[in-house]
mmCIF file of C-alpha atoms in Angstrom:
data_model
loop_
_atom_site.group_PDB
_atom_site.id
_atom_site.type_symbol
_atom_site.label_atom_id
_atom_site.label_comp_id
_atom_site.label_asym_id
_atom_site.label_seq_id
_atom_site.Cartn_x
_atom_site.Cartn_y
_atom_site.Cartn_z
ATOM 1 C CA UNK A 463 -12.088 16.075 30.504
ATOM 2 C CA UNK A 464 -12.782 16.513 26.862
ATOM 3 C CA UNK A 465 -16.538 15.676 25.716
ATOM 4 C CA UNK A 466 -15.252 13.312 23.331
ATOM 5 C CA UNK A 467 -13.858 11.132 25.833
ATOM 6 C CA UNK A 468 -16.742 10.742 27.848
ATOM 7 C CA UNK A 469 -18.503 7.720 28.130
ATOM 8 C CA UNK A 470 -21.391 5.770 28.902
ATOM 9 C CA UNK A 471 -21.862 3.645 32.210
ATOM 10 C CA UNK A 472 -21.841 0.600 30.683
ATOM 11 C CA UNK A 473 -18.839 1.427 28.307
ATOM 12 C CA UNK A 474 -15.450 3.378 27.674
ATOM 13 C CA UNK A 475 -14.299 4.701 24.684
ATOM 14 C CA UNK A 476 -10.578 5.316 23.629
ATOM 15 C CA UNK A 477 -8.606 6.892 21.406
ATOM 16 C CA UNK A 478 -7.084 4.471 19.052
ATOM 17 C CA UNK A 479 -3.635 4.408 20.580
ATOM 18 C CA UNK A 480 -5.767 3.466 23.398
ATOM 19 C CA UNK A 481 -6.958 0.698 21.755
ATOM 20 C CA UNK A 482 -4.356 -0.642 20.312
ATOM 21 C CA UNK A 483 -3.024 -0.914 23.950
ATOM 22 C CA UNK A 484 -5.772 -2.146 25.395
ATOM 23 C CA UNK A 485 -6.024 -5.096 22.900
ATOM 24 C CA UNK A 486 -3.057 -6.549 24.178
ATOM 25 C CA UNK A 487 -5.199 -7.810 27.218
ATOM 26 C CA UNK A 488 -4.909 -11.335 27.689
ATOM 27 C CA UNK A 489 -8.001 -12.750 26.411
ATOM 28 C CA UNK A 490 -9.454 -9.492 24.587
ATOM 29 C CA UNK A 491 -12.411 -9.685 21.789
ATOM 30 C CA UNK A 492 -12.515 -7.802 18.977
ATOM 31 C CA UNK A 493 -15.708 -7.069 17.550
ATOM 32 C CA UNK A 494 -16.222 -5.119 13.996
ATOM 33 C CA UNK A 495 -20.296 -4.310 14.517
ATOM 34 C CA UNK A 496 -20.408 -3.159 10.642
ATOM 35 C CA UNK A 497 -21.526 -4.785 7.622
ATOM 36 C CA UNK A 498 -20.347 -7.908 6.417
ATOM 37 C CA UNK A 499 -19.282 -6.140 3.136
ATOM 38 C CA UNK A 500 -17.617 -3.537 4.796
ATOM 39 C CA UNK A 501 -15.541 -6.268 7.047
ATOM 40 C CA UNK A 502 -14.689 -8.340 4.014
ATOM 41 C CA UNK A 503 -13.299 -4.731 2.400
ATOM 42 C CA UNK A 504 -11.066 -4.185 5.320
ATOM 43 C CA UNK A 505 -10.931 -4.893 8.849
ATOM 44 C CA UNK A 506 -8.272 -4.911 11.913
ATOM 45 C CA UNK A 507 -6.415 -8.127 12.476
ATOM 46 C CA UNK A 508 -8.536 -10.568 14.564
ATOM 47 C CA UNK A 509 -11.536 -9.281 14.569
ATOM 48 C CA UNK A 510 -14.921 -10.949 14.563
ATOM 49 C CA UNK A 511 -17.611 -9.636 12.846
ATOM 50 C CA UNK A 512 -21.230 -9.405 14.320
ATOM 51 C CA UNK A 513 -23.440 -6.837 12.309
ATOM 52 C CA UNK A 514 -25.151 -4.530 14.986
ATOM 53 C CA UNK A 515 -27.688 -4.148 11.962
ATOM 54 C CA UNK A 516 -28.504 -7.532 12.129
ATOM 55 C CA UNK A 517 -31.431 -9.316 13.323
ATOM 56 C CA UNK A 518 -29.740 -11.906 15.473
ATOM 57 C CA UNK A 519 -26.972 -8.938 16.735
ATOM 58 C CA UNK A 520 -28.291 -9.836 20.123
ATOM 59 C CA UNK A 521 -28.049 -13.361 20.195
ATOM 60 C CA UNK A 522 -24.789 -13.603 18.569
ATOM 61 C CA UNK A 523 -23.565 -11.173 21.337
ATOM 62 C CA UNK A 524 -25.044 -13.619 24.094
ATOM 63 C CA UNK A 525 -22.793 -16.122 23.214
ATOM 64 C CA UNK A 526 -20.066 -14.536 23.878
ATOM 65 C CA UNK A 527 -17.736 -14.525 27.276
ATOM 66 C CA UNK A 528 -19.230 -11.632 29.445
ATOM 67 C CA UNK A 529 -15.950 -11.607 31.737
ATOM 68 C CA UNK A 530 -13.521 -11.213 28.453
ATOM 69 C CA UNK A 531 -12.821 -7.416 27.884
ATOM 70 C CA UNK A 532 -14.514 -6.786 24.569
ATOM 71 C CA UNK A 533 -13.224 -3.829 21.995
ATOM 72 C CA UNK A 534 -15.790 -2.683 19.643
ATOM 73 C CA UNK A 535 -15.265 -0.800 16.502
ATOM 74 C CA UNK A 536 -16.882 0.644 13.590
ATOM 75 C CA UNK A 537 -16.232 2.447 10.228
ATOM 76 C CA UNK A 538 -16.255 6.197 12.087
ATOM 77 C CA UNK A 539 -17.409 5.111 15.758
ATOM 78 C CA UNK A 540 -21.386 5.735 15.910
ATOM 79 C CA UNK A 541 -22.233 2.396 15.179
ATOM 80 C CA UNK A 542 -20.036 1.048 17.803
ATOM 81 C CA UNK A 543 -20.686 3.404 20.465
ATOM 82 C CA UNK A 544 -24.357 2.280 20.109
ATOM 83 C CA UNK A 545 -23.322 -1.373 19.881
ATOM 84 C CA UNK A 546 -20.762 -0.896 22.626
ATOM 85 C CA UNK A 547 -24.117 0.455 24.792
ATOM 86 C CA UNK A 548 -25.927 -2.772 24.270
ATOM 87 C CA UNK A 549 -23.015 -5.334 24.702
ATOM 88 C CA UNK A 550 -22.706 -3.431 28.629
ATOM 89 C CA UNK A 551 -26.363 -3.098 28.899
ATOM 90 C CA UNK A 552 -26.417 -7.104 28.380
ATOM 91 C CA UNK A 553 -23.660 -7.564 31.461
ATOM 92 C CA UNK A 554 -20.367 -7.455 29.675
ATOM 93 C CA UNK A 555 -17.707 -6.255 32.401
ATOM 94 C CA UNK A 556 -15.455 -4.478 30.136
ATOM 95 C CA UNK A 557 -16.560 -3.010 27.146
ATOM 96 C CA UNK A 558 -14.624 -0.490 25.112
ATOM 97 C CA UNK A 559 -15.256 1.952 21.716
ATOM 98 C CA UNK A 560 -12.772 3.037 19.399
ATOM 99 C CA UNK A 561 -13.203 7.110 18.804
ATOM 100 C CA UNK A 562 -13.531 7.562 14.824
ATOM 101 C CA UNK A 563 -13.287 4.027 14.382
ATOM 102 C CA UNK A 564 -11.401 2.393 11.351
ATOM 103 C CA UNK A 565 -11.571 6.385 9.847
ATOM 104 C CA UNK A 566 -8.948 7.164 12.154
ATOM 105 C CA UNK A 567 -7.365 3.900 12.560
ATOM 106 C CA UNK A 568 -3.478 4.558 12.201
ATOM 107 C CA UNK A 569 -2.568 0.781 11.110
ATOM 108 C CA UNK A 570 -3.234 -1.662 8.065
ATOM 109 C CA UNK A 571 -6.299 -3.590 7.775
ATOM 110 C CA UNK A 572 -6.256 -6.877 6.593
ATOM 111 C CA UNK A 573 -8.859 -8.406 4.275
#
């Protein structure tokens, strides 16, 4: 297997066609963990916005559903990988990273 694709224990990533197929899961949660002025620049269709940065990142994760699978991006995919970490560390079932992030996102982003 190719370094890139390995993953954490608590997380997998994917390639973004990967991704994209994976976030046709019934009941799948998109989660941009960058800044609030990079989401409001550009982000993928759906997605909800909690700042890994942030204070509160933590909390705001809490509240979401634990047994939802949960896709986690970023502008090139360190920020996520790291956020992806947490959100399994914190007992999410199904938590996956997009490799290279919106960088190597093949589709439009919406504003």
């Amino acid at each position: 297997m190719f370094d890139f694709l390995k993953s954490s224990s608590n997380y997998q990533n994917l390639t973004p066609a990967q991704f994209a197929e994976g976030l046709r899961e019934p009941g799948a949660v998109l989660l941009d963990v960058r800044r609030p002025d990079e989401f409001a620049a550009g982000h993928l269709p759906g997605a909800l916005n909690l700042d890994v940065t942030a204070p509160d990142f933590a909390q705001r994760v809490a509240a979401l559903d634990k047994t939802q699978p949960t896709y986690v991006y970023c502008r090139s995919g360190a920020r996520s990988a790291n956020a992806a970490g947490q959100i399994g560390s914190a007992g999410f079932a199904h938590v996956r990273n997009l490799l290279g992030g919106v960088l190597d996102w093949p589709e439009p982003q919406v504003r």
